[in-house]
Amino acid sequence: MSPDLALPGAALPGPAGLPASLTGLTRTLVMGVVNVTPDSFSDGGEWYEPAAAVAHGHALVAEGADILDVGGESTRPGAEPVGLEEELRRVVGVVEGLAGSGAQLSVDTMKPRVAEAAIAAGATFVNDVTAFRHDPGMAALVAEHRCDCCLMHMLGEPRTMQDDPRYDDVVDDVKAFLAERAAFAVAEGIPAERVHLDPGIGFGKTVQHNLELLERLGEIVALGFPVLVGTSRKGFLGRLTGEADPRRRVAGTIATNVLALERGASVFRVHDVGPVHDALTVAAATLAAPRS
């Protein structure tokens, strides 16, 4: 097998140039989305009731999800913030209900109190779209509980991030931001191998920005941390294909995830776990096939 590729869920050595502390620790994983929200862009309201969300999470594990990412606050463009108590109400019971699912549990939040409650309920991964900028105390919490974390690039905040986003060079700018946030996380006591980086596809980017980030993703992988990619069902796919219904963007999601795999991404956050898992399995096997 190629040193840079592995089947979903399998261990693989990191790309050439990884720090020694990370070599052999990177894995290719499928992260299933469990949105406990009424207003998420593609499935808002579908899994809003706790029992429905728990059942959906178990179904995603059966399809091949290695991680379940439970979120109670939409971060779609234009989304309004959710209060602390409401987010706690949405998230904690669902995490508890998925504790025996067999998948690693992630909480998608920028609030340390929500993360702490989710960790107490069984989560071991904190996915913070603000990269610890909303509340720097999140880093100490993650370090204390020895959780994995993901730090994402976002221009501005969800309400404003798509208002005419501009960069000098989108890849260089995003890479510099992620390098700084990763350094902050490690300085706060989070082991480097527990830090994942997300370029934030669709978070304050034009279609062209998103395509350039995917095409040059290897430059972000070269920072030496596992890279998470979240293109699932996103609007830029619809603008490329003309498909207005997010649920009909599975083919575009698969295409971008296979390209990201080839460029070194190791975690794939998706709504449609089964098709993406199968596509990544076939792509990884093909890319790793010995040459005659």
Coordinates of C-alpha atoms in Angstrom, one line a residue:
M1 CA 0.0 0.0 0.0
S2 CA 1.2 3.5 -0.7
P3 CA 2.6 5.2 2.4
D4 CA 0.2 8.1 2.0
L5 CA -3.1 6.1 1.6
A6 CA -5.2 3.6 3.5
L7 CA -8.6 2.1 3.5
P8 CA -11.2 4.0 5.6
G9 CA -10.7 3.2 9.2
A10 CA -7.2 1.7 8.7
A11 CA -4.0 3.1 10.2
L12 CA -1.5 4.6 7.7
P13 CA 1.9 6.2 7.9
G14 CA 1.8 10.0 7.4
P15 CA 3.0 11.8 4.2
A16 CA 6.7 12.3 3.7
G17 CA 7.9 15.2 5.8
L18 CA 5.6 14.6 8.8
P19 CA 7.0 15.3 12.2
A20 CA 8.3 12.1 13.8
S21 CA 5.6 12.5 16.5
L22 CA 2.9 12.1 13.9
T23 CA 4.4 9.4 11.7
G24 CA 2.2 6.3 11.7
L25 CA -0.6 8.0 13.7
T26 CA -2.7 9.4 10.8
R27 CA -5.8 7.5 9.9
T28 CA -8.3 7.7 7.1
L29 CA -11.7 8.1 8.8
V30 CA -15.2 8.8 7.8
M31 CA -17.0 11.3 10.1
G32 CA -20.8 11.1 9.9
V33 CA -22.8 14.3 10.5
V34 CA -25.6 14.2 13.1
N35 CA -27.2 17.6 13.1
V36 CA -29.6 18.2 16.0
T37 CA -30.8 21.5 14.5
P38 CA -34.0 22.9 12.9
D39 CA -32.0 25.0 10.4
S40 CA -29.0 23.3 9.0
F41 CA -28.6 23.9 5.3
S42 CA -29.2 20.3 4.0
D43 CA -31.0 18.3 6.7
G44 CA -32.3 20.9 9.2
G45 CA -35.1 19.4 11.3
E46 CA -34.7 15.8 10.0
W47 CA -32.9 14.7 13.2
Y48 CA -34.0 17.4 15.6
E49 CA -35.8 15.1 18.0
P50 CA -33.2 13.2 20.1
A51 CA -34.6 9.7 19.4
A52 CA -34.4 10.4 15.7
A53 CA -30.8 11.7 16.0
V54 CA -29.7 8.7 18.0
A55 CA -31.3 6.3 15.5
H56 CA -29.6 8.2 12.6
G57 CA -26.2 8.0 14.3
H58 CA -26.5 4.3 14.7
A59 CA -27.5 4.0 11.0
L60 CA -24.4 6.0 10.0
V61 CA -22.2 3.7 12.0
A62 CA -23.8 0.7 10.2
E63 CA -22.8 2.4 6.9
G64 CA -19.2 2.8 8.0
A65 CA -18.8 5.9 10.1
D66 CA -15.8 5.9 12.3
I67 CA -16.7 9.1 14.0
L68 CA -20.1 10.8 14.7
D69 CA -20.1 14.6 14.8
V70 CA -23.0 15.8 16.9
G71 CA -23.9 19.5 16.5
G72 CA -26.7 21.6 18.0
E73 CA -25.9 25.0 16.3
S74 CA -26.0 25.5 12.6
T75 CA -23.0 27.2 11.0
R76 CA -24.6 27.6 7.5
P77 CA -24.2 31.0 5.9
G78 CA -26.4 33.5 7.6
A79 CA -27.1 31.3 10.6
E80 CA -28.0 32.9 13.9
P81 CA -26.3 31.9 17.1
V82 CA -27.9 29.4 19.5
G83 CA -28.1 30.1 23.3
L84 CA -26.1 28.0 25.7
E85 CA -29.0 26.2 27.4
E86 CA -30.7 25.4 24.1
E87 CA -27.5 24.0 22.6
L88 CA -27.0 21.8 25.7
R89 CA -30.5 20.6 25.5
R90 CA -30.1 19.6 21.9
V91 CA -26.7 17.9 22.2
V92 CA -26.1 16.2 25.5
G93 CA -28.8 13.6 25.4
V94 CA -27.9 12.6 21.8
V95 CA -24.3 12.1 22.8
E96 CA -25.4 9.9 25.7
G97 CA -27.6 7.9 23.4
L98 CA -24.8 7.2 21.0
A99 CA -22.2 6.3 23.7
G100 CA -22.5 2.6 22.8
S101 CA -22.6 3.0 19.1
G102 CA -19.0 1.8 18.5
A103 CA -17.9 5.1 16.8
Q104 CA -15.8 7.9 18.3
L105 CA -18.1 10.7 19.4
S106 CA -17.4 14.3 18.4
V107 CA -19.2 17.4 19.5
D108 CA -19.4 20.3 17.0
T109 CA -19.4 23.4 19.2
M110 CA -17.5 26.6 20.0
K111 CA -18.8 26.7 23.6
P112 CA -16.6 25.1 26.3
R113 CA -19.6 24.4 28.5
V114 CA -21.3 22.4 25.8
A115 CA -18.0 20.6 25.0
E116 CA -17.5 19.8 28.7
A117 CA -21.0 18.4 29.1
A118 CA -20.6 16.4 25.9
I119 CA -17.3 15.0 27.1
A120 CA -19.0 13.9 30.3
A121 CA -21.6 12.2 28.2
G122 CA -19.0 10.3 26.1
A123 CA -17.5 12.6 23.5
T124 CA -13.7 12.4 23.0
F125 CA -13.4 14.8 20.0
V126 CA -14.1 18.5 19.9
N127 CA -14.8 20.1 16.5
D128 CA -14.5 23.9 16.9
V129 CA -15.3 25.8 13.7
T130 CA -13.7 28.9 15.3
A131 CA -10.4 27.1 16.0
F132 CA -10.5 28.1 19.7
R133 CA -11.0 31.8 18.8
H134 CA -14.5 32.1 20.2
D135 CA -13.3 31.0 23.6
P136 CA -9.6 30.3 24.0
G137 CA -10.4 28.4 27.1
M138 CA -11.6 25.5 24.9
A139 CA -8.0 24.5 24.3
A140 CA -7.3 24.0 28.0
L141 CA -10.5 21.9 28.3
V142 CA -9.5 19.7 25.4
A143 CA -6.0 19.3 26.8
E144 CA -7.3 18.4 30.3
H145 CA -9.6 15.7 29.0
R146 CA -7.0 14.5 26.4
C147 CA -9.5 14.8 23.6
D148 CA -8.9 15.0 19.9
C149 CA -9.8 18.3 18.3
C150 CA -10.4 19.9 14.9
L151 CA -9.4 23.5 14.2
M152 CA -11.2 25.1 11.2
H153 CA -10.6 28.2 9.1
M154 CA -13.6 30.5 8.8
L155 CA -13.6 34.1 7.5
G156 CA -15.6 36.1 10.0
E157 CA -18.7 34.4 11.5
P158 CA -21.5 32.3 9.9
R159 CA -23.8 35.4 9.6
T160 CA -21.3 37.3 7.5
M161 CA -18.7 34.8 6.2
Q162 CA -20.0 34.8 2.6
D163 CA -20.2 38.6 2.3
D164 CA -17.6 39.1 -0.5
P165 CA -14.8 37.0 0.9
R166 CA -11.3 38.1 -0.3
Y167 CA -7.8 36.7 0.1
D168 CA -4.3 37.6 -1.1
D169 CA -3.8 33.9 -1.8
V170 CA -6.5 31.7 -0.3
V171 CA -4.2 28.6 0.2
D172 CA -1.3 30.6 1.7
D173 CA -3.7 32.6 4.0
V174 CA -5.6 29.5 5.2
K175 CA -2.4 27.6 5.7
A176 CA -0.8 30.4 7.8
F177 CA -4.0 30.7 9.9
L178 CA -4.1 26.9 10.6
A179 CA -0.4 26.8 11.4
E180 CA -0.9 29.5 14.0
R181 CA -3.9 27.9 15.5
A182 CA -2.2 24.5 15.7
A183 CA 0.8 26.1 17.4
F184 CA -1.6 27.7 19.9
A185 CA -3.3 24.3 20.6
V186 CA 0.0 22.5 21.2
A187 CA 1.2 25.3 23.4
E188 CA -1.9 24.9 25.5
G189 CA -1.0 21.3 26.2
I190 CA -2.9 19.4 23.4
P191 CA -0.6 16.6 22.0
A192 CA 0.2 17.3 18.3
E193 CA -1.2 14.0 17.2
R194 CA -4.6 15.0 18.6
V195 CA -4.9 18.1 16.5
H196 CA -6.7 18.0 13.2
L197 CA -6.9 20.9 10.7
D198 CA -9.8 21.8 8.5
P199 CA -9.4 24.4 5.6
G200 CA -13.1 25.3 6.0
I201 CA -14.5 24.6 2.6
G202 CA -17.5 26.9 2.1
F203 CA -16.8 29.0 5.2
G204 CA -16.0 32.4 3.8
K205 CA -14.9 31.2 0.4
T206 CA -16.1 31.6 -3.2
V207 CA -16.5 28.7 -5.5
Q208 CA -13.0 29.4 -6.9
H209 CA -11.5 29.6 -3.4
N210 CA -13.0 26.2 -2.6
L211 CA -11.6 24.6 -5.8
E212 CA -8.2 26.1 -5.2
L213 CA -8.1 24.8 -1.7
L214 CA -9.0 21.3 -2.9
E215 CA -6.5 21.4 -5.8
R216 CA -3.7 22.6 -3.5
L217 CA -4.7 20.7 -0.4
G218 CA -1.3 19.0 -0.2
E219 CA 0.2 22.3 0.9
I220 CA -2.0 22.2 4.0
V221 CA -1.3 18.5 4.6
A222 CA 2.4 19.4 4.6
L223 CA 1.9 21.2 7.9
G224 CA 2.1 17.8 9.4
F225 CA -1.3 17.4 11.0
P226 CA -4.2 15.2 9.9
V227 CA -6.5 17.2 7.6
L228 CA -10.3 17.0 7.8
V229 CA -12.3 17.9 4.7
G230 CA -16.0 18.9 4.8
T231 CA -17.4 19.4 1.3
S232 CA -20.6 17.3 1.9
R233 CA -23.6 18.6 0.0
K234 CA -22.3 22.2 0.1
G235 CA -23.5 25.1 -2.0
F236 CA -20.5 25.3 -4.3
L237 CA -21.2 21.8 -5.5
G238 CA -24.7 22.9 -6.5
R239 CA -23.3 26.0 -8.3
L240 CA -21.0 23.8 -10.3
T241 CA -23.6 21.2 -11.2
G242 CA -26.8 23.2 -11.2
E243 CA -28.3 20.9 -8.5
A244 CA -30.4 23.1 -6.1
D245 CA -31.4 20.2 -3.7
P246 CA -28.5 19.5 -1.3
R247 CA -29.6 15.9 -1.0
R248 CA -28.8 15.4 -4.7
R249 CA -25.2 16.5 -4.4
V250 CA -23.9 13.1 -3.4
A251 CA -21.9 12.6 -6.6
G252 CA -20.2 16.0 -6.2
T253 CA -19.4 15.1 -2.5
I254 CA -17.9 11.8 -3.6
A255 CA -15.7 13.5 -6.3
T256 CA -14.3 16.1 -3.9
N257 CA -13.6 13.5 -1.2
V258 CA -11.8 11.2 -3.5
L259 CA -9.7 14.1 -4.8
A260 CA -9.0 15.1 -1.2
L261 CA -7.9 11.6 -0.3
E262 CA -5.5 11.6 -3.2
R263 CA -4.0 14.8 -1.9
G264 CA -3.5 13.5 1.6
A265 CA -6.7 14.3 3.6
S266 CA -7.4 11.8 6.3
V267 CA -10.8 12.6 7.8
F268 CA -13.9 13.1 5.6
R269 CA -17.0 14.8 7.3
V270 CA -20.1 13.7 5.3
H271 CA -23.8 13.3 5.5
D272 CA -24.0 10.3 3.1
V273 CA -21.7 7.9 4.9
G274 CA -22.3 4.7 2.9
P275 CA -21.6 6.0 -0.6
V276 CA -18.6 8.0 0.5
H277 CA -17.2 5.1 2.5
D278 CA -17.4 2.8 -0.5
A279 CA -15.9 5.4 -2.9
L280 CA -13.0 6.0 -0.5
T281 CA -12.4 2.3 -0.1
V282 CA -12.2 1.8 -3.9
A283 CA -10.2 4.9 -4.5
A284 CA -7.6 4.0 -1.8
A285 CA -7.3 0.5 -3.1
T286 CA -6.8 1.7 -6.6
L287 CA -4.3 4.4 -5.7
A288 CA -2.4 1.8 -3.6
A289 CA -2.3 -0.9 -6.2
P290 CA 1.2 -2.0 -7.2
R291 CA 2.4 -0.9 -10.6
S292 CA 3.6 -3.5 -13.0

